[in-house]
PDB file of C-alpha atoms in Angstrom:
ATOM      1  CA  MET A   1     -26.154   2.307  -6.645  1.00  0.00           C
ATOM      2  CA  ARG A   2     -24.560  -0.385  -4.475  1.00  0.00           C
ATOM      3  CA  ALA A   3     -21.938   0.477  -1.848  1.00  0.00           C
ATOM      4  CA  PHE A   4     -20.023  -1.538   0.763  1.00  0.00           C
ATOM      5  CA  GLN A   5     -20.496   0.527   3.908  1.00  0.00           C
ATOM      6  CA  ILE A   6     -19.569   0.790   7.565  1.00  0.00           C
ATOM      7  CA  GLU A   7     -22.719   1.702   9.474  1.00  0.00           C
ATOM      8  CA  THR A   8     -21.280   1.292  12.993  1.00  0.00           C
ATOM      9  CA  PHE A   9     -17.925   0.041  14.282  1.00  0.00           C
ATOM     10  CA  ASP A  10     -19.771  -2.654  16.239  1.00  0.00           C
ATOM     11  CA  THR A  11     -21.144  -4.381  13.140  1.00  0.00           C
ATOM     12  CA  PRO A  12     -19.409  -5.766  10.034  1.00  0.00           C
ATOM     13  CA  PRO A  13     -19.542  -3.697   6.835  1.00  0.00           C
ATOM     14  CA  ARG A  14     -22.261  -4.710   4.405  1.00  0.00           C
ATOM     15  CA  LEU A  15     -23.502  -4.090   0.879  1.00  0.00           C
ATOM     16  CA  VAL A  16     -26.296  -1.494   0.791  1.00  0.00           C
ATOM     17  CA  GLU A  17     -28.354   0.436  -1.756  1.00  0.00           C
ATOM     18  CA  ALA A  18     -27.271   4.071  -1.660  1.00  0.00           C
ATOM     19  CA  THR A  19     -28.136   7.263  -3.545  1.00  0.00           C
ATOM     20  CA  THR A  20     -25.829   8.039  -6.457  1.00  0.00           C
ATOM     21  CA  PRO A  21     -23.785  11.057  -5.309  1.00  0.00           C
ATOM     22  CA  GLU A  22     -23.508  14.391  -7.116  1.00  0.00           C
ATOM     23  CA  PRO A  23     -20.058  16.038  -7.315  1.00  0.00           C
ATOM     24  CA  VAL A  24     -19.691  19.299  -5.391  1.00  0.00           C
ATOM     25  CA  LYS A  25     -17.191  22.105  -6.009  1.00  0.00           C
ATOM     26  CA  GLY A  26     -13.716  20.696  -6.640  1.00  0.00           C
ATOM     27  CA  GLU A  27     -14.887  17.105  -7.234  1.00  0.00           C
ATOM     28  CA  ILE A  28     -15.282  14.696 -10.118  1.00  0.00           C
ATOM     29  CA  ARG A  29     -17.687  11.758 -10.203  1.00  0.00           C
ATOM     30  CA  LEU A  30     -16.259   8.439 -11.232  1.00  0.00           C
ATOM     31  CA  ARG A  31     -17.892   5.306 -12.562  1.00  0.00           C
ATOM     32  CA  ILE A  32     -15.715   2.899 -10.604  1.00  0.00           C
ATOM     33  CA  HIS A  33     -14.251  -0.097 -12.430  1.00  0.00           C
ATOM     34  CA  ALA A  34     -11.728  -1.290  -9.814  1.00  0.00           C
ATOM     35  CA  CYS A  35     -10.859  -0.651  -6.164  1.00  0.00           C
ATOM     36  CA  GLY A  36      -7.695  -1.905  -4.488  1.00  0.00           C
ATOM     37  CA  LEU A  37      -8.023  -3.200  -0.938  1.00  0.00           C
ATOM     38  CA  ASN A  38      -5.498  -2.276   1.753  1.00  0.00           C
ATOM     39  CA  PHE A  39      -4.789  -3.300   5.327  1.00  0.00           C
ATOM     40  CA  ALA A  40      -5.891   0.210   6.251  1.00  0.00           C
ATOM     41  CA  ASP A  41      -9.429  -0.728   5.161  1.00  0.00           C
ATOM     42  CA  LEU A  42      -9.461  -3.362   7.891  1.00  0.00           C
ATOM     43  CA  LEU A  43      -8.284  -0.846  10.486  1.00  0.00           C
ATOM     44  CA  MET A  44     -10.824   1.701   9.273  1.00  0.00           C
ATOM     45  CA  SER A  45     -13.656  -0.839   9.588  1.00  0.00           C
ATOM     46  CA  GLN A  46     -12.722  -1.137  13.284  1.00  0.00           C
ATOM     47  CA  GLY A  47     -12.320   2.611  13.848  1.00  0.00           C
ATOM     48  CA  LYS A  48      -8.559   2.160  14.401  1.00  0.00           C
ATOM     49  CA  TYR A  49      -7.121   3.949  11.377  1.00  0.00           C
ATOM     50  CA  GLN A  50      -5.610   7.422  11.799  1.00  0.00           C
ATOM     51  CA  ASP A  51      -7.951   8.937   9.190  1.00  0.00           C
ATOM     52  CA  THR A  52     -11.156   7.050   9.994  1.00  0.00           C
ATOM     53  CA  PRO A  53     -14.283   9.123   9.230  1.00  0.00           C
ATOM     54  CA  THR A  54     -17.466   9.062  11.277  1.00  0.00           C
ATOM     55  CA  PRO A  55     -19.932   6.314  10.203  1.00  0.00           C
ATOM     56  CA  PRO A  56     -21.747   5.728   7.991  1.00  0.00           C
ATOM     57  CA  PHE A  57     -19.171   5.720   5.200  1.00  0.00           C
ATOM     58  CA  THR A  58     -18.062   3.592   2.259  1.00  0.00           C
ATOM     59  CA  LEU A  59     -14.757   1.730   2.436  1.00  0.00           C
ATOM     60  CA  GLY A  60     -12.204   1.666  -0.403  1.00  0.00           C
ATOM     61  CA  MET A  61      -9.172   3.958  -0.597  1.00  0.00           C
ATOM     62  CA  GLU A  62      -7.787   3.685  -4.152  1.00  0.00           C
ATOM     63  CA  VAL A  63      -9.828   3.400  -7.318  1.00  0.00           C
ATOM     64  CA  ALA A  64      -9.716   3.512 -11.103  1.00  0.00           C
ATOM     65  CA  GLY A  65     -12.538   4.165 -13.512  1.00  0.00           C
ATOM     66  CA  VAL A  66     -14.134   6.565 -15.975  1.00  0.00           C
ATOM     67  CA  VAL A  67     -15.088  10.177 -15.215  1.00  0.00           C
ATOM     68  CA  ASP A  68     -18.816  10.709 -15.791  1.00  0.00           C
ATOM     69  CA  ALA A  69     -19.479  14.154 -14.243  1.00  0.00           C
ATOM     70  CA  LEU A  70     -17.630  17.282 -13.073  1.00  0.00           C
ATOM     71  CA  GLY A  71     -18.482  19.410 -10.069  1.00  0.00           C
ATOM     72  CA  PRO A  72     -18.829  23.222 -10.211  1.00  0.00           C
ATOM     73  CA  GLY A  73     -15.589  24.949 -11.132  1.00  0.00           C
ATOM     74  CA  VAL A  74     -13.824  21.766 -12.257  1.00  0.00           C
ATOM     75  CA  ALA A  75     -12.308  22.026 -15.740  1.00  0.00           C
ATOM     76  CA  GLY A  76     -11.305  18.394 -16.167  1.00  0.00           C
ATOM     77  CA  PRO A  77     -10.482  15.675 -16.811  1.00  0.00           C
ATOM     78  CA  ALA A  78     -13.381  15.494 -19.227  1.00  0.00           C
ATOM     79  CA  PRO A  79     -16.171  12.934 -18.881  1.00  0.00           C
ATOM     80  CA  GLY A  80     -15.069   9.705 -20.515  1.00  0.00           C
ATOM     81  CA  SER A  81     -11.472  10.046 -19.278  1.00  0.00           C
ATOM     82  CA  ARG A  82      -9.805   6.979 -17.762  1.00  0.00           C
ATOM     83  CA  VAL A  83      -8.270   7.929 -14.408  1.00  0.00           C
ATOM     84  CA  ALA A  84      -6.990   6.655 -11.093  1.00  0.00           C
ATOM     85  CA  VAL A  85      -7.456   8.440  -7.790  1.00  0.00           C
ATOM     86  CA  PHE A  86      -6.583   8.017  -4.122  1.00  0.00           C
ATOM     87  CA  GLY A  87      -9.784   9.085  -2.432  1.00  0.00           C
ATOM     88  CA  GLY A  88      -9.125   7.739   1.057  1.00  0.00           C
ATOM     89  CA  ARG A  89     -12.617   6.195   1.135  1.00  0.00           C
ATOM     90  CA  GLY A  90     -15.654   5.675  -1.082  1.00  0.00           C
ATOM     91  CA  GLY A  91     -14.098   3.235  -3.527  1.00  0.00           C
ATOM     92  CA  LEU A  92     -16.137   0.110  -2.770  1.00  0.00           C
ATOM     93  CA  ALA A  93     -19.152   1.344  -4.695  1.00  0.00           C
ATOM     94  CA  GLU A  94     -20.401   1.514  -8.246  1.00  0.00           C
ATOM     95  CA  THR A  95     -20.004   5.314  -8.330  1.00  0.00           C
ATOM     96  CA  GLY A  96     -18.068   7.800  -6.204  1.00  0.00           C
ATOM     97  CA  CYS A  97     -17.113  11.476  -5.964  1.00  0.00           C
ATOM     98  CA  PHE A  98     -13.465  12.374  -5.363  1.00  0.00           C
ATOM     99  CA  PRO A  99     -11.241  15.497  -5.240  1.00  0.00           C
ATOM    100  CA  ALA A 100     -10.309  16.511  -8.773  1.00  0.00           C
ATOM    101  CA  ASP A 101      -6.794  17.533  -7.719  1.00  0.00           C
ATOM    102  CA  ARG A 102      -5.996  13.937  -6.762  1.00  0.00           C
ATOM    103  CA  VAL A 103      -6.917  12.476 -10.143  1.00  0.00           C
ATOM    104  CA  THR A 104      -4.197  10.937 -12.333  1.00  0.00           C
ATOM    105  CA  PRO A 105      -4.877  10.069 -16.001  1.00  0.00           C
ATOM    106  CA  ILE A 106      -3.971   6.494 -16.921  1.00  0.00           C
ATOM    107  CA  PRO A 107      -2.867   5.084 -20.293  1.00  0.00           C
ATOM    108  CA  ASP A 108      -5.551   3.640 -22.572  1.00  0.00           C
ATOM    109  CA  ASP A 109      -3.872   0.220 -22.516  1.00  0.00           C
ATOM    110  CA  MET A 110      -3.566   0.044 -18.703  1.00  0.00           C
ATOM    111  CA  PRO A 111      -6.166  -2.291 -17.165  1.00  0.00           C
ATOM    112  CA  PHE A 112      -8.272  -0.706 -14.427  1.00  0.00           C
ATOM    113  CA  THR A 113      -7.211  -3.493 -12.046  1.00  0.00           C
ATOM    114  CA  ASP A 114      -3.553  -2.536 -12.511  1.00  0.00           C
ATOM    115  CA  ALA A 115      -4.304   1.168 -12.037  1.00  0.00           C
ATOM    116  CA  ALA A 116      -6.211   0.536  -8.813  1.00  0.00           C
ATOM    117  CA  ALA A 117      -3.484  -1.785  -7.511  1.00  0.00           C
ATOM    118  CA  LEU A 118      -0.566   0.503  -8.303  1.00  0.00           C
ATOM    119  CA  GLN A 119      -1.205   3.684  -6.336  1.00  0.00           C
ATOM    120  CA  ILE A 120      -0.800   2.905  -2.631  1.00  0.00           C
ATOM    121  CA  ALA A 121       1.361  -0.220  -2.829  1.00  0.00           C
ATOM    122  CA  TYR A 122       3.897   1.110  -5.333  1.00  0.00           C
ATOM    123  CA  GLY A 123       3.544   4.697  -4.135  1.00  0.00           C
ATOM    124  CA  THR A 124       4.280   3.688  -0.544  1.00  0.00           C
ATOM    125  CA  SER A 125       7.393   1.734  -1.468  1.00  0.00           C
ATOM    126  CA  HIS A 126       8.743   4.268  -3.951  1.00  0.00           C
ATOM    127  CA  VAL A 127       8.360   7.322  -1.716  1.00  0.00           C
ATOM    128  CA  ALA A 128       9.562   5.408   1.354  1.00  0.00           C
ATOM    129  CA  LEU A 129      12.688   3.990  -0.273  1.00  0.00           C
ATOM    130  CA  ASP A 130      13.586   6.949  -2.491  1.00  0.00           C
ATOM    131  CA  HIS A 131      12.399  10.088  -0.715  1.00  0.00           C
ATOM    132  CA  LYS A 132      12.516   8.958   2.904  1.00  0.00           C
ATOM    133  CA  ALA A 133      15.269   6.320   3.280  1.00  0.00           C
ATOM    134  CA  ARG A 134      17.473   7.523   0.392  1.00  0.00           C
ATOM    135  CA  LEU A 135      18.242   3.943  -0.623  1.00  0.00           C
ATOM    136  CA  LYS A 136      21.517   3.801  -2.575  1.00  0.00           C
ATOM    137  CA  PRO A 137      22.718   1.332  -5.220  1.00  0.00           C
ATOM    138  CA  GLY A 138      24.695  -1.480  -3.630  1.00  0.00           C
ATOM    139  CA  GLU A 139      23.024  -1.193  -0.212  1.00  0.00           C
ATOM    140  CA  THR A 140      21.272  -4.165   1.378  1.00  0.00           C
ATOM    141  CA  LEU A 141      17.509  -3.811   1.749  1.00  0.00           C
ATOM    142  CA  LEU A 142      15.613  -6.143   4.094  1.00  0.00           C
ATOM    143  CA  VAL A 143      11.906  -6.364   3.254  1.00  0.00           C
ATOM    144  CA  LEU A 144       9.597  -7.871   5.884  1.00  0.00           C
ATOM    145  CA  GLY A 145       6.191  -9.158   4.752  1.00  0.00           C
ATOM    146  CA  ALA A 146       7.768  -9.396   1.313  1.00  0.00           C
ATOM    147  CA  ALA A 147       4.837 -11.148  -0.400  1.00  0.00           C
ATOM    148  CA  GLY A 148       2.170  -8.733   0.833  1.00  0.00           C
ATOM    149  CA  GLY A 149       0.568  -5.832  -0.989  1.00  0.00           C
ATOM    150  CA  VAL A 150       3.289  -3.284  -0.198  1.00  0.00           C
ATOM    151  CA  GLY A 151       6.140  -5.682   0.631  1.00  0.00           C
ATOM    152  CA  LEU A 152       6.199  -7.161  -2.846  1.00  0.00           C
ATOM    153  CA  THR A 153       6.477  -3.706  -4.412  1.00  0.00           C
ATOM    154  CA  ALA A 154       9.363  -2.880  -2.067  1.00  0.00           C
ATOM    155  CA  VAL A 155      11.246  -5.912  -3.404  1.00  0.00           C
ATOM    156  CA  GLU A 156      10.589  -4.807  -6.983  1.00  0.00           C
ATOM    157  CA  ILE A 157      11.468  -1.145  -6.476  1.00  0.00           C
ATOM    158  CA  GLY A 158      14.497  -1.972  -4.317  1.00  0.00           C
ATOM    159  CA  LYS A 159      15.917  -3.990  -7.201  1.00  0.00           C
ATOM    160  CA  LEU A 160      15.130  -1.190  -9.680  1.00  0.00           C
ATOM    161  CA  MET A 161      17.068   1.196  -7.416  1.00  0.00           C
ATOM    162  CA  GLY A 162      20.105  -1.090  -7.426  1.00  0.00           C
ATOM    163  CA  ALA A 163      19.884  -2.618  -3.942  1.00  0.00           C
ATOM    164  CA  ARG A 164      20.637  -6.169  -2.874  1.00  0.00           C
ATOM    165  CA  VAL A 165      17.270  -7.367  -1.550  1.00  0.00           C
ATOM    166  CA  ILE A 166      16.624  -9.826   1.269  1.00  0.00           C
ATOM    167  CA  ALA A 167      12.953 -10.869   1.288  1.00  0.00           C
ATOM    168  CA  CYS A 168      11.311 -12.225   4.436  1.00  0.00           C
ATOM    169  CA  ALA A 169       7.884 -13.915   4.221  1.00  0.00           C
ATOM    170  CA  ARG A 170       5.975 -16.844   5.691  1.00  0.00           C
ATOM    171  CA  GLY A 171       6.199 -20.085   3.689  1.00  0.00           C
ATOM    172  CA  ALA A 172       7.780 -21.346   0.480  1.00  0.00           C
ATOM    173  CA  ASP A 173       4.906 -20.264  -1.781  1.00  0.00           C
ATOM    174  CA  LYS A 174       5.132 -16.633  -0.697  1.00  0.00           C
ATOM    175  CA  LEU A 175       8.915 -16.641  -0.897  1.00  0.00           C
ATOM    176  CA  GLU A 176       8.716 -17.929  -4.450  1.00  0.00           C
ATOM    177  CA  ILE A 177       6.605 -14.887  -5.373  1.00  0.00           C
ATOM    178  CA  ALA A 178       9.206 -12.591  -3.776  1.00  0.00           C
ATOM    179  CA  ALA A 179      11.950 -14.383  -5.703  1.00  0.00           C
ATOM    180  CA  ARG A 180      10.108 -13.777  -8.976  1.00  0.00           C
ATOM    181  CA  ALA A 181       9.933 -10.073  -8.049  1.00  0.00           C
ATOM    182  CA  GLY A 182      13.741 -10.006  -7.907  1.00  0.00           C
ATOM    183  CA  ALA A 183      14.764 -10.848  -4.330  1.00  0.00           C
ATOM    184  CA  ASP A 184      18.392 -11.945  -4.029  1.00  0.00           C
ATOM    185  CA  HIS A 185      18.001 -13.825  -0.724  1.00  0.00           C
ATOM    186  CA  LEU A 186      14.960 -15.394   0.950  1.00  0.00           C
ATOM    187  CA  ILE A 187      14.105 -15.895   4.636  1.00  0.00           C
ATOM    188  CA  ASP A 188      11.184 -18.032   5.814  1.00  0.00           C
ATOM    189  CA  ALA A 189       9.815 -16.217   8.872  1.00  0.00           C
ATOM    190  CA  ARG A 190       8.156 -19.442  10.041  1.00  0.00           C
ATOM    191  CA  THR A 191      11.345 -21.493  10.352  1.00  0.00           C
ATOM    192  CA  GLU A 192      14.414 -19.231  10.173  1.00  0.00           C
ATOM    193  CA  ASP A 193      15.958 -16.781  12.625  1.00  0.00           C
ATOM    194  CA  ILE A 194      15.701 -13.380  10.939  1.00  0.00           C
ATOM    195  CA  ARG A 195      18.470 -11.733  12.959  1.00  0.00           C
ATOM    196  CA  ASP A 196      21.031 -14.494  12.528  1.00  0.00           C
ATOM    197  CA  THR A 197      20.289 -15.004   8.824  1.00  0.00           C
ATOM    198  CA  VAL A 198      20.487 -11.305   7.953  1.00  0.00           C
ATOM    199  CA  LYS A 199      23.695 -10.834   9.938  1.00  0.00           C
ATOM    200  CA  ALA A 200      25.225 -13.842   8.151  1.00  0.00           C
ATOM    201  CA  LEU A 201      24.404 -12.059   4.874  1.00  0.00           C
ATOM    202  CA  GLY A 202      26.255  -8.938   5.992  1.00  0.00           C
ATOM    203  CA  GLY A 203      23.510  -7.043   7.815  1.00  0.00           C
ATOM    204  CA  ALA A 204      20.849  -4.623   6.602  1.00  0.00           C
ATOM    205  CA  ASP A 205      21.368  -0.995   5.543  1.00  0.00           C
ATOM    206  CA  VAL A 206      17.651  -0.292   5.059  1.00  0.00           C
ATOM    207  CA  VAL A 207      14.717  -2.198   6.594  1.00  0.00           C
ATOM    208  CA  TYR A 208      11.223  -1.951   5.109  1.00  0.00           C
ATOM    209  CA  ASP A 209       8.761  -3.062   7.794  1.00  0.00           C
ATOM    210  CA  PRO A 210       4.987  -3.271   7.275  1.00  0.00           C
ATOM    211  CA  VAL A 211       4.764  -6.038   9.924  1.00  0.00           C
ATOM    212  CA  GLY A 212       6.037  -4.770  13.279  1.00  0.00           C
ATOM    213  CA  GLY A 213       6.171  -6.957  16.385  1.00  0.00           C
ATOM    214  CA  ASP A 214       8.949  -9.499  16.843  1.00  0.00           C
ATOM    215  CA  GLN A 215      10.091  -9.122  13.243  1.00  0.00           C
ATOM    216  CA  PHE A 216      10.877  -5.445  13.823  1.00  0.00           C
ATOM    217  CA  THR A 217      12.937  -6.356  16.885  1.00  0.00           C
ATOM    218  CA  ALA A 218      14.873  -9.027  14.984  1.00  0.00           C
ATOM    219  CA  ALA A 219      15.506  -6.679  12.062  1.00  0.00           C
ATOM    220  CA  LEU A 220      16.736  -3.910  14.354  1.00  0.00           C
ATOM    221  CA  ARG A 221      19.301  -6.278  15.837  1.00  0.00           C
ATOM    222  CA  ALA A 222      20.500  -7.185  12.333  1.00  0.00           C
ATOM    223  CA  CYS A 223      21.077  -3.580  11.235  1.00  0.00           C
ATOM    224  CA  ASN A 224      24.428  -2.207  10.161  1.00  0.00           C
ATOM    225  CA  PRO A 225      25.710   1.104  11.580  1.00  0.00           C
ATOM    226  CA  GLU A 226      23.766   4.073  10.153  1.00  0.00           C
ATOM    227  CA  ALA A 227      20.962   1.812   8.905  1.00  0.00           C
ATOM    228  CA  ARG A 228      17.495   3.249   8.302  1.00  0.00           C
ATOM    229  CA  ILE A 229      14.369   1.393   9.416  1.00  0.00           C
ATOM    230  CA  LEU A 230      11.098   2.347   7.726  1.00  0.00           C
ATOM    231  CA  ALA A 231       8.076   1.832   9.981  1.00  0.00           C
ATOM    232  CA  ILE A 232       5.394   1.270   7.320  1.00  0.00           C
ATOM    233  CA  GLY A 233       2.686  -0.504   9.342  1.00  0.00           C
ATOM    234  CA  PHE A 234       1.879  -3.139  11.926  1.00  0.00           C
ATOM    235  CA  ALA A 235       0.155  -6.044  10.171  1.00  0.00           C
ATOM    236  CA  SER A 236       1.146  -8.327  13.062  1.00  0.00           C
ATOM    237  CA  GLY A 237      -1.090  -6.271  15.357  1.00  0.00           C
ATOM    238  CA  ASP A 238       1.903  -5.543  17.615  1.00  0.00           C
ATOM    239  CA  VAL A 239       3.353  -2.022  17.643  1.00  0.00           C
ATOM    240  CA  PRO A 240       6.999  -2.462  18.701  1.00  0.00           C
ATOM    241  CA  GLN A 241       8.520  -0.499  21.550  1.00  0.00           C
ATOM    242  CA  ILE A 242      11.884   0.782  20.343  1.00  0.00           C
ATOM    243  CA  PRO A 243      14.894   0.641  22.700  1.00  0.00           C
ATOM    244  CA  ALA A 244      16.533   4.024  22.170  1.00  0.00           C
ATOM    245  CA  ASN A 245      19.890   2.779  23.471  1.00  0.00           C
ATOM    246  CA  HIS A 246      20.117   0.348  20.510  1.00  0.00           C
ATOM    247  CA  LEU A 247      19.560   3.229  18.109  1.00  0.00           C
ATOM    248  CA  LEU A 248      22.267   5.235  19.853  1.00  0.00           C
ATOM    249  CA  VAL A 249      24.936   2.528  19.820  1.00  0.00           C
ATOM    250  CA  LYS A 250      24.569   1.777  16.087  1.00  0.00           C
ATOM    251  CA  ASN A 251      23.573   5.284  14.942  1.00  0.00           C
ATOM    252  CA  VAL A 252      20.384   3.752  13.493  1.00  0.00           C
ATOM    253  CA  ASP A 253      17.457   5.895  12.286  1.00  0.00           C
ATOM    254  CA  VAL A 254      13.833   4.757  12.629  1.00  0.00           C
ATOM    255  CA  LEU A 255      11.714   6.614  10.077  1.00  0.00           C
ATOM    256  CA  GLY A 256       7.955   6.778  10.443  1.00  0.00           C
ATOM    257  CA  PHE A 257       6.221   6.743   7.096  1.00  0.00           C
ATOM    258  CA  TYR A 258       2.606   7.376   6.073  1.00  0.00           C
ATOM    259  CA  TRP A 259       2.143   7.798   2.315  1.00  0.00           C
ATOM    260  CA  GLY A 260      -1.298   9.418   2.534  1.00  0.00           C
ATOM    261  CA  GLY A 261      -0.010  12.053   4.938  1.00  0.00           C
ATOM    262  CA  TYR A 262       1.922  13.761   2.156  1.00  0.00           C
ATOM    263  CA  LEU A 263      -1.366  14.714   0.484  1.00  0.00           C
ATOM    264  CA  LYS A 264      -1.964  17.100   3.395  1.00  0.00           C
ATOM    265  CA  PHE A 265       1.407  18.829   3.716  1.00  0.00           C
ATOM    266  CA  ARG A 266       3.467  18.091   0.566  1.00  0.00           C
ATOM    267  CA  PRO A 267       1.336  16.612  -2.233  1.00  0.00           C
ATOM    268  CA  SER A 268       4.039  17.192  -4.849  1.00  0.00           C
ATOM    269  CA  VAL A 269       5.941  14.229  -3.388  1.00  0.00           C
ATOM    270  CA  ILE A 270       2.999  11.953  -4.264  1.00  0.00           C
ATOM    271  CA  THR A 271       2.325  13.384  -7.722  1.00  0.00           C
ATOM    272  CA  GLN A 272       6.010  13.240  -8.726  1.00  0.00           C
ATOM    273  CA  SER A 273       6.232   9.656  -7.495  1.00  0.00           C
ATOM    274  CA  LEU A 274       3.110   8.582  -9.430  1.00  0.00           C
ATOM    275  CA  THR A 275       4.532  10.160 -12.580  1.00  0.00           C
ATOM    276  CA  THR A 276       7.686   8.075 -12.154  1.00  0.00           C
ATOM    277  CA  LEU A 277       5.707   4.900 -11.449  1.00  0.00           C
ATOM    278  CA  LEU A 278       3.458   5.300 -14.495  1.00  0.00           C
ATOM    279  CA  ASP A 279       6.566   5.848 -16.610  1.00  0.00           C
ATOM    280  CA  TRP A 280       8.113   2.655 -15.200  1.00  0.00           C
ATOM    281  CA  TYR A 281       4.847   0.830 -15.875  1.00  0.00           C
ATOM    282  CA  GLY A 282       4.847   2.054 -19.469  1.00  0.00           C
ATOM    283  CA  GLN A 283       8.392   0.757 -19.889  1.00  0.00           C
ATOM    284  CA  GLY A 284       7.393  -2.640 -18.500  1.00  0.00           C
ATOM    285  CA  LEU A 285       9.692  -2.230 -15.469  1.00  0.00           C
ATOM    286  CA  ILE A 286       6.900  -2.784 -12.923  1.00  0.00           C
ATOM    287  CA  LYS A 287       3.731  -4.843 -13.091  1.00  0.00           C
ATOM    288  CA  PRO A 288       1.240  -4.954 -10.194  1.00  0.00           C
ATOM    289  CA  HIS A 289       0.824  -8.452  -8.781  1.00  0.00           C
ATOM    290  CA  VAL A 290      -2.916  -8.976  -8.230  1.00  0.00           C
ATOM    291  CA  SER A 291      -3.642 -12.273  -6.527  1.00  0.00           C
ATOM    292  CA  HIS A 292      -7.454 -11.941  -6.333  1.00  0.00           C
ATOM    293  CA  VAL A 293     -10.054 -10.052  -8.368  1.00  0.00           C
ATOM    294  CA  LEU A 294     -13.520 -10.208  -6.799  1.00  0.00           C
ATOM    295  CA  PRO A 295     -16.920  -8.600  -7.519  1.00  0.00           C
ATOM    296  CA  LEU A 296     -18.395  -6.040  -5.143  1.00  0.00           C
ATOM    297  CA  ASP A 297     -20.714  -8.555  -3.480  1.00  0.00           C
ATOM    298  CA  ARG A 298     -17.599 -10.464  -2.338  1.00  0.00           C
ATOM    299  CA  ALA A 299     -15.853  -7.446  -0.789  1.00  0.00           C
ATOM    300  CA  ALA A 300     -16.095  -8.990   2.702  1.00  0.00           C
ATOM    301  CA  GLU A 301     -14.260 -12.043   1.377  1.00  0.00           C
ATOM    302  CA  GLY A 302     -11.547  -9.746   0.035  1.00  0.00           C
ATOM    303  CA  LEU A 303     -11.060  -8.120   3.435  1.00  0.00           C
ATOM    304  CA  GLU A 304     -10.851 -11.549   5.047  1.00  0.00           C
ATOM    305  CA  LEU A 305      -8.054 -12.481   2.622  1.00  0.00           C
ATOM    306  CA  LEU A 306      -6.084  -9.521   4.014  1.00  0.00           C
ATOM    307  CA  ARG A 307      -6.965 -10.290   7.625  1.00  0.00           C
ATOM    308  CA  SER A 308      -5.850 -13.918   7.336  1.00  0.00           C
ATOM    309  CA  ARG A 309      -2.790 -13.034   5.213  1.00  0.00           C
ATOM    310  CA  ALA A 310      -4.026 -15.471   2.572  1.00  0.00           C
ATOM    311  CA  SER A 311      -3.388 -13.068  -0.313  1.00  0.00           C
ATOM    312  CA  THR A 312      -0.161 -12.208  -2.094  1.00  0.00           C
ATOM    313  CA  GLY A 313       0.240  -8.825  -3.704  1.00  0.00           C
ATOM    314  CA  LYS A 314      -3.061  -7.011  -4.095  1.00  0.00           C
ATOM    315  CA  VAL A 315      -6.737  -7.887  -3.753  1.00  0.00           C
ATOM    316  CA  VAL A 316      -8.882  -5.856  -6.146  1.00  0.00           C
ATOM    317  CA  ILE A 317     -12.674  -5.445  -6.124  1.00  0.00           C
ATOM    318  CA  THR A 318     -14.468  -4.738  -9.415  1.00  0.00           C
ATOM    319  CA  PRO A 319     -17.821  -2.950  -8.900  1.00  0.00           C
TER     320      PRO A 319
END
């Protein structure tokens, strides 16, 4: 089979011929139809992600496909079942083995590209806003990087939860996508002052930040008393240093959030969230925005789209 692998952190990942894996105890084998790319894949390719394995390994964190074999002791889902799974790695390949307890059945009418695009992006935003930040109807949610893979879902879910949403992105084209997702107010990060604009709109009660850097600092200064800031990631490459005295004066909470971490210490949070998201999908309340669908031999191009911030929503690879 073909797989897009990291062989060393000093060389770019490349497409290789690999042996088709056999599922061990507790695993299922999946014929992979779609794999969603994430900024974490870029960090992992550089050895900078918190859960980076030792090379060689295959990139690709979230997949959808058809079960074609069960490991010893695994009762199901049966071969032929359509499923999605967060494997953490191994998705950029034609076949992969994944933990059976992470598998989620998907509806027959759900495209594999949607299933692969939904898990991390929507899961991150739903658990962050609902479980972690306790976003309430009527509150003002500021979403940074609002046209990106997770930012766009935060706009969508924020509106579903009854918030007034301020979307911040770079350029009119990306802001238009955020507007279509339901944003009430738009801020162009290239030309507008985030702090002044948000304060003029009444300030932020919850900040969703996958960007970091100067945008985090500006958002912090635009927070209302008792606001909650969700530190989702640092796509800018700049991890902000937080002035504790600012938190003290405004009684602001900064909440670190890592969706995948819940699989290790409280997996029920993830499974309950995915159940809710699939129900919303079935009702037509959410629809993954996939800006690029590329074949496996163009996986490097897909990662470059993330690195250069040229994509909106999700980039999906179809082995």
